[in-house]
Short mmCIF file of C-alpha atoms and ligand atoms in Angstrom, two decimals:
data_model
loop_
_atom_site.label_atom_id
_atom_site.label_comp_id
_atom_site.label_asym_id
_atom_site.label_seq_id
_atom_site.Cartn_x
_atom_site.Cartn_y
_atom_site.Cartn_z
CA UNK A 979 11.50 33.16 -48.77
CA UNK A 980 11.62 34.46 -45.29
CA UNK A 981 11.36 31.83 -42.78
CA UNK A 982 8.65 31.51 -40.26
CA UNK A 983 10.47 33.14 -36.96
CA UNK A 984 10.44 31.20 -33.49
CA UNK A 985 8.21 33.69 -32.38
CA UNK A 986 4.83 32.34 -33.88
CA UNK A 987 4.89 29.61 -31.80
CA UNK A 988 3.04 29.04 -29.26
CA UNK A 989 0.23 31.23 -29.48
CA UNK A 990 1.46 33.06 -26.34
CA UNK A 991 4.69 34.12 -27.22
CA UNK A 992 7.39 32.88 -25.25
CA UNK A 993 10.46 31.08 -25.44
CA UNK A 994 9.96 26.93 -25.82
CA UNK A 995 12.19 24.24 -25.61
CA UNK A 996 12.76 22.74 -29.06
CA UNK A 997 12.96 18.68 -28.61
CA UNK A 998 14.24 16.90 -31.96
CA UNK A 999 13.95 13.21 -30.90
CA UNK A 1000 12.70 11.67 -28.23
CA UNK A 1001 13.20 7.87 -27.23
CA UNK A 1002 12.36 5.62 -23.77
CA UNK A 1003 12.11 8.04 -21.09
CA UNK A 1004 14.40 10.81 -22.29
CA UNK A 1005 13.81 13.50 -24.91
CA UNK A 1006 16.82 15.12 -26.52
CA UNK A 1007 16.44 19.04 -27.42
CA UNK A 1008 18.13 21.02 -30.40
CA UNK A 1009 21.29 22.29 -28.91
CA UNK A 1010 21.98 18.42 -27.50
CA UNK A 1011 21.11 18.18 -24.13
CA UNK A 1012 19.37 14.92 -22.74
CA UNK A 1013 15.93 15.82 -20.50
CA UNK A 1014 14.84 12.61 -18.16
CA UNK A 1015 10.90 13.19 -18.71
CA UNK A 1016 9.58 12.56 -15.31
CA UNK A 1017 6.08 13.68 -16.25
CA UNK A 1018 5.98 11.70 -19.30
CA UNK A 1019 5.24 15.03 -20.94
CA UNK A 1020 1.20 16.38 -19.45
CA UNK A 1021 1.13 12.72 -17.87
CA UNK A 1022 0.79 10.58 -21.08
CA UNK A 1023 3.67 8.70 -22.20
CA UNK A 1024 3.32 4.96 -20.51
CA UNK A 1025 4.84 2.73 -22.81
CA UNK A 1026 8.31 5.44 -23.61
CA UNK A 1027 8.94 6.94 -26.34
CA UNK A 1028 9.90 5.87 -29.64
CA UNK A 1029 8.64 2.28 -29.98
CA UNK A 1030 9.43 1.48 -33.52
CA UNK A 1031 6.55 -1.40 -33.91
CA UNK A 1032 3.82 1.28 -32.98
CA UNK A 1033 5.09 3.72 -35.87
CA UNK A 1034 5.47 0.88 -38.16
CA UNK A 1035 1.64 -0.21 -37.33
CA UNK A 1036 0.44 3.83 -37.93
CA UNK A 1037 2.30 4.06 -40.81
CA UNK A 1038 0.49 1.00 -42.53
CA UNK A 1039 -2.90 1.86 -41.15
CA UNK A 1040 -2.32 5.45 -42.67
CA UNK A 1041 -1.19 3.67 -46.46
CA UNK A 1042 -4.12 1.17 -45.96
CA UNK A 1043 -7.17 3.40 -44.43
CA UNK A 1044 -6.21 6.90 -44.29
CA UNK A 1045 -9.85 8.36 -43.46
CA UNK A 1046 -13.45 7.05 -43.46
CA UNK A 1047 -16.57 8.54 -41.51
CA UNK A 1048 -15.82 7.82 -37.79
CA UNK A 1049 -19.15 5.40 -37.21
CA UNK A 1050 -17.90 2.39 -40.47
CA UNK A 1051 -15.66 -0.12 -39.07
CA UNK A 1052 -12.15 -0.73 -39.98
CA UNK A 1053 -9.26 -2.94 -39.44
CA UNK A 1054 -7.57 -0.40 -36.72
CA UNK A 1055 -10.98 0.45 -35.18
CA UNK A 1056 -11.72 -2.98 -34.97
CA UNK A 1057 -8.07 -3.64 -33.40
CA UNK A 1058 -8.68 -0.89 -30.92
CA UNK A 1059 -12.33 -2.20 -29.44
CA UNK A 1060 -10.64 -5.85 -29.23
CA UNK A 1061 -7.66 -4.62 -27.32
CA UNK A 1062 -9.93 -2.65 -24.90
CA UNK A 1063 -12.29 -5.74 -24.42
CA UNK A 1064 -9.55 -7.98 -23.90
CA UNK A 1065 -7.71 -6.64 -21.15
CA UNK A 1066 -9.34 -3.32 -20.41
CA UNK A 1067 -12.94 -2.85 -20.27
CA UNK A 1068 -15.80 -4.55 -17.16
CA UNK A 1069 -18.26 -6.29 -18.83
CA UNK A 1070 -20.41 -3.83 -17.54
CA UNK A 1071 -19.00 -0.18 -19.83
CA UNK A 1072 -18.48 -1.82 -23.37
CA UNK A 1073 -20.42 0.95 -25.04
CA UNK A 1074 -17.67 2.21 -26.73
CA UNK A 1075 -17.06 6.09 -28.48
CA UNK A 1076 -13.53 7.58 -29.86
CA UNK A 1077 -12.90 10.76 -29.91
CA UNK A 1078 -9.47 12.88 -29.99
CA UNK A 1079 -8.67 13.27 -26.78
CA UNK A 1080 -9.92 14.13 -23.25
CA UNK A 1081 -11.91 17.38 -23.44
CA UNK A 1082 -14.20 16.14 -26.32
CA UNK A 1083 -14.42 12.57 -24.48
CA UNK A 1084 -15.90 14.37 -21.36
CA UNK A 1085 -18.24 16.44 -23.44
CA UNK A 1086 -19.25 13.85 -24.98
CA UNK A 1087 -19.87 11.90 -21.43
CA UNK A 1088 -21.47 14.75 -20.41
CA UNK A 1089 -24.11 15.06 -23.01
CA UNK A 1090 -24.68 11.20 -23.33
CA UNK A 1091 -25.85 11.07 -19.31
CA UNK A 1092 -28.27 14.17 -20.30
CA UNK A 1093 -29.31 12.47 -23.58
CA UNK A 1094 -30.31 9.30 -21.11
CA UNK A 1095 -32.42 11.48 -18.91
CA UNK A 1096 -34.13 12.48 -21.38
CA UNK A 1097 -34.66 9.83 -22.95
CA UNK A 1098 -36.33 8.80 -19.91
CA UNK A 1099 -38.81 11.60 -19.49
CA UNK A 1100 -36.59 13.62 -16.96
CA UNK A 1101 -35.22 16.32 -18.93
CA UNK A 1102 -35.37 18.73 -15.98
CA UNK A 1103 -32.14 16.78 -14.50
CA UNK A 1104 -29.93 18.90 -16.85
CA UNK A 1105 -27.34 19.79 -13.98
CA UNK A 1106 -23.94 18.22 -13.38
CA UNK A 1107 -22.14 18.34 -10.23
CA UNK A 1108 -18.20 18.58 -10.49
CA UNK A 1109 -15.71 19.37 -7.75
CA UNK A 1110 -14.07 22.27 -6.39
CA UNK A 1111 -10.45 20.87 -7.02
CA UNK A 1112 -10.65 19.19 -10.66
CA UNK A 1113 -9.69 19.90 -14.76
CA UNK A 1114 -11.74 18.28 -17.09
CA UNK A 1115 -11.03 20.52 -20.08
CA UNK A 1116 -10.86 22.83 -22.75
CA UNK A 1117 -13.99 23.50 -24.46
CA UNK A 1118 -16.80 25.82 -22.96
CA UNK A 1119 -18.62 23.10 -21.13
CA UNK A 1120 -15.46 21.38 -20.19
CA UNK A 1121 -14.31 24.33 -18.50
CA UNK A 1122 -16.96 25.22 -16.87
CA UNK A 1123 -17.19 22.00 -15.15
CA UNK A 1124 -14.00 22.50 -13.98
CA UNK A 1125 -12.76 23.41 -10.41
CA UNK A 1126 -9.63 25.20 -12.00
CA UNK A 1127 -9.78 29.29 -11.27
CA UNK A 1128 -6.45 30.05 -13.47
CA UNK A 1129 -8.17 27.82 -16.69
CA UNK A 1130 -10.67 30.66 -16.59
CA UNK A 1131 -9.59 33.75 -16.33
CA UNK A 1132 -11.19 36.13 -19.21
CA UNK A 1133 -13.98 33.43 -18.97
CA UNK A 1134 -15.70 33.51 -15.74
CA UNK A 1135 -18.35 36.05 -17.05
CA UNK A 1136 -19.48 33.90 -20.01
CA UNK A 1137 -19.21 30.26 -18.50
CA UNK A 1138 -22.62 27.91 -17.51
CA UNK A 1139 -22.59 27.39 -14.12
CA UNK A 1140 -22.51 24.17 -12.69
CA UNK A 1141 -23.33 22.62 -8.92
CA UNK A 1142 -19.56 22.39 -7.30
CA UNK A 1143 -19.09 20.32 -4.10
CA UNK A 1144 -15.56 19.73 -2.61
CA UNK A 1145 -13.18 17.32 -3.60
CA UNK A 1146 -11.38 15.26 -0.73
CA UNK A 1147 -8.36 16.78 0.40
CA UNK A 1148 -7.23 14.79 3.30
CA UNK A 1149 -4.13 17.56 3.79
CA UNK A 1150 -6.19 19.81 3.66
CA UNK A 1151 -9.22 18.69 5.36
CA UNK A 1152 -11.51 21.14 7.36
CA UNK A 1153 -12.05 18.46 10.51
CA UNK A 1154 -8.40 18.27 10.77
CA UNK A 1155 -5.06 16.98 8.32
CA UNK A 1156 -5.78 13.08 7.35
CA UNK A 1157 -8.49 13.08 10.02
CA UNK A 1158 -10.60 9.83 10.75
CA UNK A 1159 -13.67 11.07 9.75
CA UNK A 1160 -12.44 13.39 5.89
CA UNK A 1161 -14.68 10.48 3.71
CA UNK A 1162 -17.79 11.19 6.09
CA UNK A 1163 -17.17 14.41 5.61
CA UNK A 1164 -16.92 14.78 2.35
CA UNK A 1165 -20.03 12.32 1.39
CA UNK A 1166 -22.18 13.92 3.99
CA UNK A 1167 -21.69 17.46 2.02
CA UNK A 1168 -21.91 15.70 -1.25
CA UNK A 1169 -25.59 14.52 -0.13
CA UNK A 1170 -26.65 17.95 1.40
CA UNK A 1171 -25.93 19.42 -1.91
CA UNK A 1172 -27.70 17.24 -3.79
CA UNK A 1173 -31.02 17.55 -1.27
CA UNK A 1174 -30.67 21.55 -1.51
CA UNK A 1175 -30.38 21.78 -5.26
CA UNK A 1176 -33.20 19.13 -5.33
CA UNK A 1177 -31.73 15.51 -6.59
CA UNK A 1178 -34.74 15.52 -9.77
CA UNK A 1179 -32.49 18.67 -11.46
CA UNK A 1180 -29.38 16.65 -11.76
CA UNK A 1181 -27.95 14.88 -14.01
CA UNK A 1182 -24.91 13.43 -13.01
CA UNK A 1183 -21.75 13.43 -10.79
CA UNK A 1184 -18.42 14.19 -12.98
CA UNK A 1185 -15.29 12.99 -10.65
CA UNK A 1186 -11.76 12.20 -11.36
CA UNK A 1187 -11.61 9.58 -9.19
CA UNK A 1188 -8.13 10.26 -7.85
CA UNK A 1189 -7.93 14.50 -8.61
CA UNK A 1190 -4.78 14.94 -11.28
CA UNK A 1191 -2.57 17.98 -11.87
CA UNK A 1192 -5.22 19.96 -10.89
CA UNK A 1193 -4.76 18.98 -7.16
CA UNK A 1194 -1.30 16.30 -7.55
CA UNK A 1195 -2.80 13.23 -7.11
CA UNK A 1196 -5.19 14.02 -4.48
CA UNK A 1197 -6.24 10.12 -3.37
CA UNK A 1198 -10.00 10.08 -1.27
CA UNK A 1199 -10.15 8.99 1.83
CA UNK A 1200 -10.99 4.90 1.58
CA UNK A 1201 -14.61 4.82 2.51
CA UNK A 1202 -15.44 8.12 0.21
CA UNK A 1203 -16.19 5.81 -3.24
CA UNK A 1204 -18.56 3.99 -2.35
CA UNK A 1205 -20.17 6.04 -0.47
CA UNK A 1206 -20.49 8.59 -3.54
CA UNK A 1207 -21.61 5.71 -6.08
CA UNK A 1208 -24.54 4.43 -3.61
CA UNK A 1209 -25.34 8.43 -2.87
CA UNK A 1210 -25.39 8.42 -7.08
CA UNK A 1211 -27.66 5.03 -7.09
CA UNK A 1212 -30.20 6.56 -4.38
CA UNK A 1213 -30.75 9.65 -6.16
CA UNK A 1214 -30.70 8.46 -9.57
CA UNK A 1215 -27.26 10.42 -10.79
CA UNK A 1216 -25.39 8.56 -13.34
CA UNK A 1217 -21.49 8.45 -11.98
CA UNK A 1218 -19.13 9.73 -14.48
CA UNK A 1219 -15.32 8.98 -13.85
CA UNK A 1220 -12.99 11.05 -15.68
CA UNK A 1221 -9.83 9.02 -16.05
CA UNK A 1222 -8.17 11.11 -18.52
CA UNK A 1223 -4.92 11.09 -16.74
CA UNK A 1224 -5.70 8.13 -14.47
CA UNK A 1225 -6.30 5.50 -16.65
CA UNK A 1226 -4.90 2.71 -18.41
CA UNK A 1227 -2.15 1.91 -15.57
CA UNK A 1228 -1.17 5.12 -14.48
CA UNK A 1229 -2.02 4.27 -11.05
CA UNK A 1230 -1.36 0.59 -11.11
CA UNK A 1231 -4.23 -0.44 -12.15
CA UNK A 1232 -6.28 -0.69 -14.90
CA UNK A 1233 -8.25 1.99 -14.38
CA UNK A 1234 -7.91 4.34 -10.98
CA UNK A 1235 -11.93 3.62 -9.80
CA UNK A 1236 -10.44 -0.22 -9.37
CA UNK A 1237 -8.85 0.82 -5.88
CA UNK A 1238 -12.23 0.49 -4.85
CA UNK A 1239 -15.03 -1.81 -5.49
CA UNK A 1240 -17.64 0.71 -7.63
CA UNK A 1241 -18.70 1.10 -10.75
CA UNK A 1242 -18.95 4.18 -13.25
CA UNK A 1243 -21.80 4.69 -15.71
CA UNK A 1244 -19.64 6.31 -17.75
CA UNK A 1245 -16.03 6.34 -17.70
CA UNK A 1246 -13.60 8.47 -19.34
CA UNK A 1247 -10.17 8.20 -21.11
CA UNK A 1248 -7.40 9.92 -23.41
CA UNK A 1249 -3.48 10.69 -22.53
CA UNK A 1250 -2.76 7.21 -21.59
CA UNK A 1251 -4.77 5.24 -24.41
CA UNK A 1252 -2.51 5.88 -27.17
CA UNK A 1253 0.56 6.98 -24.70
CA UNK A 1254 0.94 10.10 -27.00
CA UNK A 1255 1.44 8.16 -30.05
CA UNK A 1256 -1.59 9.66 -31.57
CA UNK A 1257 -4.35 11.81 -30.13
CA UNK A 1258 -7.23 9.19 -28.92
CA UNK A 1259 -9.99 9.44 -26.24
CA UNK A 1260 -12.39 7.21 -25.30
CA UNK A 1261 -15.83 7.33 -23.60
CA UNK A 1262 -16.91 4.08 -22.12
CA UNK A 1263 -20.61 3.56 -21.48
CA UNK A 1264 -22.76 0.95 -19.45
CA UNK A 1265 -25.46 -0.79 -21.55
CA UNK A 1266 -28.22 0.87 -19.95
CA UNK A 1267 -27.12 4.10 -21.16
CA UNK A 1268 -25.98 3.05 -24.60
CA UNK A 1269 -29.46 1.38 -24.86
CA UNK A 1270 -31.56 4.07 -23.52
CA UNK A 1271 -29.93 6.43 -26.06
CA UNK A 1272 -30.29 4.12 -29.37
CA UNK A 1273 -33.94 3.13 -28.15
CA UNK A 1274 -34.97 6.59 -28.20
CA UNK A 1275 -33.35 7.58 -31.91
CA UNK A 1276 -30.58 9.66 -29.93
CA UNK A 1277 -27.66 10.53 -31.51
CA UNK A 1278 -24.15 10.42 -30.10
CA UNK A 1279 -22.20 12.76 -32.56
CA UNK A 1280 -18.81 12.00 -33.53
CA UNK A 1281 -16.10 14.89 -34.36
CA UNK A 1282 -15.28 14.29 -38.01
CA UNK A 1283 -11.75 12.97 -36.83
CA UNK A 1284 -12.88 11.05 -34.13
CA UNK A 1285 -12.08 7.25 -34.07
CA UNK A 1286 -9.37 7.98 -36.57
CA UNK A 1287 -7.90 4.91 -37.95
CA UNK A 1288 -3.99 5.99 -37.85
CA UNK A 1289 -4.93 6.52 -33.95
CA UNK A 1290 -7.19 3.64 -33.45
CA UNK A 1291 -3.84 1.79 -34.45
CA UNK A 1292 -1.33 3.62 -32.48
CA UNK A 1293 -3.85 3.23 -29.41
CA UNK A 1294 -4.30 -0.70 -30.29
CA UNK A 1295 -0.85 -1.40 -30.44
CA UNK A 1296 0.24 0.64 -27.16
CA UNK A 1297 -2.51 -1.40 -25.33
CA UNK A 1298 -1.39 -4.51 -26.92
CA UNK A 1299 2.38 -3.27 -25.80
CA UNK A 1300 1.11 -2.74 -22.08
CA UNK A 1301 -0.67 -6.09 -22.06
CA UNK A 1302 2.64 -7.92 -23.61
CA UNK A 1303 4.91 -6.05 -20.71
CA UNK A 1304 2.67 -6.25 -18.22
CA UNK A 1305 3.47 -2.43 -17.09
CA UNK A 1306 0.51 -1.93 -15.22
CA UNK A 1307 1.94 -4.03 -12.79
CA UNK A 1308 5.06 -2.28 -13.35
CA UNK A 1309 3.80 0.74 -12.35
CA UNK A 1310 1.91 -0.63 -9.34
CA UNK A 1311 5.52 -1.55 -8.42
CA UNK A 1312 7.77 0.90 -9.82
CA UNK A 1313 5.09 3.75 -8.15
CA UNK A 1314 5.88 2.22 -4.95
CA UNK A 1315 9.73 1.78 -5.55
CA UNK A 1316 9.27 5.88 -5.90
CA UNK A 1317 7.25 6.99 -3.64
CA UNK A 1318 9.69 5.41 -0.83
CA UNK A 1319 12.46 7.24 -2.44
CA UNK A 1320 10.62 10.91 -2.36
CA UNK A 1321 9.65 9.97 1.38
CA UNK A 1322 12.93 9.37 2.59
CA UNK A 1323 13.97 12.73 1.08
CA UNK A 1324 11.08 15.01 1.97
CA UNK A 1325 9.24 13.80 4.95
CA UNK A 1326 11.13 16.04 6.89
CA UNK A 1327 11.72 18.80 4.47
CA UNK A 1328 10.72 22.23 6.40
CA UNK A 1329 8.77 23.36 2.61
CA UNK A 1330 7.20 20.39 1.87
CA UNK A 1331 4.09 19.44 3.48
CA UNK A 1332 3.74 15.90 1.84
CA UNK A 1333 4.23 13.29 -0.40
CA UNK A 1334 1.37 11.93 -2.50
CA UNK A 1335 -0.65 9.84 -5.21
CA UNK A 1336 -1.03 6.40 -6.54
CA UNK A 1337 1.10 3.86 -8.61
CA UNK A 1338 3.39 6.29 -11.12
CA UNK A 1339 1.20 9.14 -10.50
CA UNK A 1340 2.50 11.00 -7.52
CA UNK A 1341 3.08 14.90 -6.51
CA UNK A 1342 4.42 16.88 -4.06
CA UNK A 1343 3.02 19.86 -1.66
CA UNK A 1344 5.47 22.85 -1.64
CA UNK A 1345 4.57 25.15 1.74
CA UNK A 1346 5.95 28.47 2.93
CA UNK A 1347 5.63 26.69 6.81
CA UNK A 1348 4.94 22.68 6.70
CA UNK A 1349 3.42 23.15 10.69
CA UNK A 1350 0.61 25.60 9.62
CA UNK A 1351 0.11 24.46 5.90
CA UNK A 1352 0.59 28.04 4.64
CA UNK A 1353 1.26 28.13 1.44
CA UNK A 1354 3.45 30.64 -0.39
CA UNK A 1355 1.96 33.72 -1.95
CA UNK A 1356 0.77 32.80 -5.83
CA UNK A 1357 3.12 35.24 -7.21
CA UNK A 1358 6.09 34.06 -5.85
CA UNK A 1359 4.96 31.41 -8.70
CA UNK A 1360 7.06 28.43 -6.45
CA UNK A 1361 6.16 25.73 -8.10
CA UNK A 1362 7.01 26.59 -11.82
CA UNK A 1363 10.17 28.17 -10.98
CA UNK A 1364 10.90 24.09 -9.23
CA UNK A 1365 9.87 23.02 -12.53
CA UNK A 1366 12.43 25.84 -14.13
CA UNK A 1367 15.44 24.93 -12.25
CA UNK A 1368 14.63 20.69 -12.38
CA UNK A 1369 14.55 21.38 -16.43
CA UNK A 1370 18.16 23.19 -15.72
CA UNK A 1371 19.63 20.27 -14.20
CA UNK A 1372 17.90 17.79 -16.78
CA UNK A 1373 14.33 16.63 -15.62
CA UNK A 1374 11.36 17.57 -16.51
CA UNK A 1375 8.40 17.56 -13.85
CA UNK A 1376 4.81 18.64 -14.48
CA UNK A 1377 3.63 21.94 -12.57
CA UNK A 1378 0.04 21.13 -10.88
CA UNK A 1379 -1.91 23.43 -9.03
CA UNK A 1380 -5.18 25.74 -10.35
CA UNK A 1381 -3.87 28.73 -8.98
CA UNK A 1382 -5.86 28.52 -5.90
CA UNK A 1383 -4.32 25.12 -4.82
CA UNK A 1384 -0.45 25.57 -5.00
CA UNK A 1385 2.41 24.62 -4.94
CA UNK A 1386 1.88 21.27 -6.78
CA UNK A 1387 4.87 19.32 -8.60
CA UNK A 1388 3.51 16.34 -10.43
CA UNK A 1389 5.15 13.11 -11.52
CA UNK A 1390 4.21 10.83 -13.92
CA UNK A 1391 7.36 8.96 -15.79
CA UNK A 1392 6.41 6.02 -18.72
CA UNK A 1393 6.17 2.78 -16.96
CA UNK A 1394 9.08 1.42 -18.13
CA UNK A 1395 11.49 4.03 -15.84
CA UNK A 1396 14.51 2.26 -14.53
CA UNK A 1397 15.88 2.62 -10.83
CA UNK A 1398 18.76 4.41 -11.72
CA UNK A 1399 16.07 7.21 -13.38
CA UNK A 1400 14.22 7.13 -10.36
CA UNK A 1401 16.81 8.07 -8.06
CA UNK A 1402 17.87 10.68 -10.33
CA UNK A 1403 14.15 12.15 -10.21
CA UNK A 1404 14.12 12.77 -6.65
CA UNK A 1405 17.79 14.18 -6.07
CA UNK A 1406 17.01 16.57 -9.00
CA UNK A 1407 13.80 17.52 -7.80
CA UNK A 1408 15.64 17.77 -3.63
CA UNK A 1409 17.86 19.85 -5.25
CA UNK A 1410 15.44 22.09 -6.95
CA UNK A 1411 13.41 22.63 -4.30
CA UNK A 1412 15.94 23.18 -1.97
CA UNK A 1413 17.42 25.74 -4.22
CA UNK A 1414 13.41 27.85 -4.96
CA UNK A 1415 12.68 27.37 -1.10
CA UNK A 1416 15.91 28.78 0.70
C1 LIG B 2630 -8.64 14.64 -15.77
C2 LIG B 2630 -8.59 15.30 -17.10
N1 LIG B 2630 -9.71 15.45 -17.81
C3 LIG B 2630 -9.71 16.02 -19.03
C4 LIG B 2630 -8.56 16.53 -19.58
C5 LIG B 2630 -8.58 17.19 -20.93
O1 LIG B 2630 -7.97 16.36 -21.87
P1 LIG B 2630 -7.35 16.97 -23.21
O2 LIG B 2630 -6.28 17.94 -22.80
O3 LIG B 2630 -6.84 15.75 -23.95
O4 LIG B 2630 -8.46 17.62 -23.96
C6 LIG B 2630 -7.36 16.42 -18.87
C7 LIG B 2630 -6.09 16.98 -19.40
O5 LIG B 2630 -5.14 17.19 -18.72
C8 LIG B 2630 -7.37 15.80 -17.59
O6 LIG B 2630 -6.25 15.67 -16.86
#
């Protein structure tokens, strides 16, 4: 029989890496090469790769419970919801739906604040706002709501339109770079939207609460978040925080909405629940929505493989495995350990106009001219050929960016990176940028 040819895979033909094994925070390809995974592939891996005890727990969940109907309970689904309530979850969002990853999780968020609306007797507030600078997904809705041009091209004709206001980009501010008053700024046009489009048609805010790939680890100004979850309160918007790449630890805490002292309604979750041991999202409600929906008959619909058990297990033990090695903390620490490293070796790099993020999510800025922020054209395409030439020399980054924010290079390593892999990081990614930029 003829074999199936290289070519069929991916969908968009092209020539991938092939990785046979993977272990810790290195991944070793076909032809024998070792690749230091900086990104932790699309921001996921926390624990490293490999971790015998979580295969050994999937592989016993799969020969105990291989499949039942996503709302029974079962020993791994059980596992999961004590693991999130024992380290993990407020009191206040223990309203608790699986799904397989991100895109259905915000979906899901998405209809469960217009579900509780409606349940209310306000089914006019069907509109969302999102942000100009954000990803939130791959289905229709999910793309829609995001603020990501080169995620929709072909689509733009055909996608729901949604209320956009900006997201904070201190860089990039329009008062001025970093300036005093960016959270004001941002808040006070996050208000005026709300009062033009009329606050009774809408539904809900949907934030990352420190911007992803989509803008590298774009951190608010400090006074934005609570500023945006009182606006949220005084209109009557439920607050939806997608922490899809944020959460569990990434940015050294438990959850990214933590560096501040606010609440969601609804908070979001995937990559970094089940570190990429199985695909698992989660959608974590406050009890005034999950009660508002059950007391009006409302369904919340699962996908028939939502919850599944083999993933409920890989997802309990990697949170159990966080807990036990403390790597939140880790990368609180580690994040910082890094961050001082790719200071020192771009803060005065001519093509780079800065350095930053959050615990082990960080990112760089690649500019044609650091003074006036200009950025190269899009099809000089700097930022993935960075990426190119890092994978040459052995590290993998994670290209960022939505076409109309560029040149983004995006970090996110497993929290158990060593110092020696650290300093490796940023000489290979000096190196590569040197190399694209001169
Ligand atoms: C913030 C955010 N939301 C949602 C998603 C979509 O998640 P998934 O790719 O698991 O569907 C992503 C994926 O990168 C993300 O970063």
């Amino acid at each position: 029989m003829k074999q199936q040819t290289r070519t069929n895979w991916p969908f968009l033909r092209s020539e991938s890496l092939t990785i046979k094994r993977a272990e810790g925070v290195h991944l070793y390809t076909a032809d024998g090469r070792a690749i230091l995974d900086a990104a932790g592939g699309a921001i996921v891996s926390n624990i490293g790769h490999g971790r015998a005890r979580v295969a050994k727990r999937v592989a016993e969940v799969t020969a105990d419970c291989t499949y039942v109907v996503p709302p029974w309970t079962t020993p791994s689904r059980q596992a999961l919801v004590e693991a999130l309530e024992a380290n993990w979850l407020p009191e206040g969002l223990r309203r608790i739906h699986i799904t397989s990853g991100g895109s259905e999780a915000v979906e899901a968020a998405v209809k469960m604040a217009l579900q509780y609306h409606a349940a209310r007797g306000e089914p006019e507030r069907r509109q969302i706002i999102s942000r100009s600078v954000s990803y939130h997904g791959t289905t229709l809705a999910t793309t829609s709501l995001s603020g990501h041009p080169a995620r929709k091209r072909g689509l733009d004709h055909a996608l729901s339109t949604y209320i956009t206001v900006p997201t904070p980009y201190p860089l990039r501010c329009p008062l001025g770079t970093h300036h005093a008053d960016a959270g004001g700024f941002y808040i006070e046009n996050l208000r005026s939207t709300i009062l033009s489009e009329g606050p009774e048609n809408i539904a809900a805010l949907l934030a990352e609460p420190i911007t992803g790939s989509s803008g590298g680890a774009l951190v608010p100004p400090d006074d934005y978040w609570a500023a945006a979850r009182e606006i949220c309160d005084e209109f009557g918007l439920l607050l939806i925080l997608d922490e899809v790449m944020t959460g569990f630890g990434r940015t050294g805490k438990t959850f990214a909405y933590r560096h501040w002292d606010i609440e969601p309604d609804i908070l979001i979750s995937g990559k970094g629940l089940a570190g990429g041991y199985a695909p698992l999202g989660g959608v974590f409600a406050s009890e005034a929505v999950g009660s508002t929906l059950q007391d009006a008959g409302m369904n919340v619909m699962f996908h028939t493989f939502g919850a599944h058990p083999a993933a409920c297990a890989a997802g309990a033990e990697v949170l159990n495995i966080m807990a036990e090695e403390q790597l939140v903390e880790q990368a609180a620490r580690k994040g910082e350990r890094l961050k001082l490293l790719l200071h020192e070796a771009f803060d005065q790099h001519p093509h780079v106009a800065e350095v930053r993020g959050q615990g082990l999510l960080l990112a760089i800025e690649v500019v044609r001219d650091r003074a006036t922020l200009e950025p190269y054209a899009e099809r000089d395409a700097i930022s993935n050929r960075i990426v190119g030439k890092a994978l040459g020399k052995g590290v993998f980054f994670y290209g960022g960016g939505t076409g109309d924010v560029r040149d983004i290079v995006c970090m996110g390593p497993a929290f158990v990176i060593e110092e020696a892999h650290l300093t490796t990081m940023v000489e290979v990614l000096l190196e590569a940028v040197n190399e694209v930029t001169t």
